[in-house]
Amino acid sequence: ISRTKLREVEPAACSGTVKGEQCTNKALPFTRHCFQHILLNHSQQLFSSCTAKFADGQQCSVPVFDITHQTPLCEEHAKKM
């Protein structure tokens, strides 16, 4: 495997931040973000945000990998349905 291809396969550090601090999670393969921050990559098309809302009206921000539903839910909100 060439060095270029090897760099593409090795998990890199996530480029997201948490309260101003650099995220320490590994990025998903072929991305620059971990699962928690994948929605920061606006060009990705595999993940969407959970469509559920909390009692106070705030939108759930958990990423969801579910291309089969028009209103995808995270695991927590799917269990409550």
GROMACS .gro file of N, CA, C and O in nm, residues 48-53 59-60 62-66 69-81:
model
  104
   48SER      N    1  -2.802   1.210   0.913
   48SER     CA    2  -2.890   1.325   0.932
   48SER      C    3  -2.914   1.340   1.082
   48SER      O    4  -2.882   1.251   1.161
   49SER      N    5  -2.972   1.450   1.121
   49SER     CA    6  -2.998   1.476   1.261
   49SER      C    7  -3.129   1.408   1.301
   49SER      O    8  -3.222   1.398   1.220
   50CYS      N    9  -3.136   1.361   1.425
   50CYS     CA   10  -3.259   1.303   1.477
   50CYS      C   11  -3.370   1.407   1.462
   50CYS      O   12  -3.349   1.526   1.487
   51THR      N   13  -3.488   1.364   1.422
   51THR     CA   14  -3.598   1.458   1.398
   51THR      C   15  -3.685   1.483   1.521
   51THR      O   16  -3.779   1.561   1.515
   52ALA      N   17  -3.655   1.418   1.632
   52ALA     CA   18  -3.734   1.434   1.754
   52ALA      C   19  -3.703   1.567   1.822
   52ALA      O   20  -3.594   1.623   1.806
   53LYS      N   21  -3.801   1.615   1.898
   53LYS     CA   22  -3.783   1.737   1.977
   53LYS      C   23  -3.810   1.703   2.123
   53LYS      O   24  -3.892   1.619   2.155
   59GLN      N   25  -3.444   2.086   1.948
   59GLN     CA   26  -3.421   1.976   1.855
   59GLN      C   27  -3.312   1.883   1.906
   59GLN      O   28  -3.209   1.928   1.953
   60CYS      N   29  -3.334   1.752   1.896
   60CYS     CA   30  -3.230   1.654   1.929
   60CYS      C   31  -3.120   1.666   1.825
   60CYS      O   32  -3.148   1.681   1.706
   62VAL      N   33  -2.853   1.441   1.788
   62VAL     CA   34  -2.779   1.317   1.772
   62VAL      C   35  -2.779   1.276   1.624
   62VAL      O   36  -2.885   1.274   1.561
   63PRO      N   37  -2.663   1.244   1.568
   63PRO     CA   38  -2.658   1.199   1.429
   63PRO      C   39  -2.727   1.062   1.413
   63PRO      O   40  -2.721   0.979   1.504
   64VAL      N   41  -2.790   1.043   1.300
   64VAL     CA   42  -2.861   0.919   1.273
   64VAL      C   43  -2.817   0.867   1.137
   64VAL      O   44  -2.814   0.942   1.039
   65PHE      N   45  -2.785   0.739   1.131
   65PHE     CA   46  -2.754   0.674   1.004
   65PHE      C   47  -2.874   0.588   0.968
   65PHE      O   48  -2.882   0.471   1.003
   66ASP      N   49  -2.972   0.649   0.905
   66ASP     CA   50  -3.096   0.580   0.869
   66ASP      C   51  -3.151   0.642   0.743
   66ASP      O   52  -3.219   0.744   0.747
   69HIS      N   53  -3.597   0.608   0.648
   69HIS     CA   54  -3.711   0.683   0.701
   69HIS      C   55  -3.700   0.832   0.667
   69HIS      O   56  -3.591   0.888   0.666
   70GLN      N   57  -3.814   0.894   0.642
   70GLN     CA   58  -3.813   1.038   0.616
   70GLN      C   59  -3.796   1.117   0.744
   70GLN      O   60  -3.750   1.230   0.742
   71THR      N   61  -3.834   1.058   0.857
   71THR     CA   62  -3.817   1.123   0.987
   71THR      C   63  -3.733   1.033   1.076
   71THR      O   64  -3.784   0.965   1.164
   72PRO      N   65  -3.601   1.028   1.053
   72PRO     CA   66  -3.514   0.938   1.130
   72PRO      C   67  -3.505   0.979   1.276
   72PRO      O   68  -3.510   1.097   1.310
   73LEU      N   69  -3.494   0.878   1.362
   73LEU     CA   70  -3.483   0.901   1.506
   73LEU      C   71  -3.358   0.833   1.559
   73LEU      O   72  -3.319   0.727   1.511
   74CYS      N   73  -3.297   0.895   1.660
   74CYS     CA   74  -3.183   0.832   1.726
   74CYS      C   75  -3.235   0.712   1.806
   74CYS      O   76  -3.356   0.694   1.824
   75GLU      N   77  -3.144   0.632   1.855
   75GLU     CA   78  -3.183   0.510   1.927
   75GLU      C   79  -3.271   0.541   2.048
   75GLU      O   80  -3.371   0.474   2.072
   76GLU      N   81  -3.238   0.645   2.122
   76GLU     CA   82  -3.315   0.681   2.242
   76GLU      C   83  -3.459   0.718   2.206
   76GLU      O   84  -3.554   0.670   2.269
   77HIS      N   85  -3.478   0.801   2.105
   77HIS     CA   86  -3.613   0.843   2.069
   77HIS      C   87  -3.689   0.733   1.995
   77HIS      O   88  -3.812   0.726   2.007
   78ALA      N   89  -3.622   0.648   1.923
   78ALA     CA   90  -3.689   0.535   1.857
   78ALA      C   91  -3.747   0.439   1.960
   78ALA      O   92  -3.855   0.384   1.941
   79LYS      N   93  -3.675   0.419   2.072
   79LYS     CA   94  -3.724   0.330   2.178
   79LYS      C   95  -3.849   0.386   2.244
   79LYS      O   96  -3.935   0.312   2.291
   80LYS      N   97  -3.860   0.519   2.249
   80LYS     CA   98  -3.975   0.584   2.315
   80LYS      C   99  -4.100   0.583   2.229
   80LYS      O  100  -4.208   0.609   2.280
   81MET      N  101  -4.085   0.555   2.102
   81MET     CA  102  -4.202   0.557   2.012
   81MET      C  103  -4.290   0.436   2.031
   81MET      O  104  -4.267   0.332   2.060
   0.00000   0.00000   0.00000
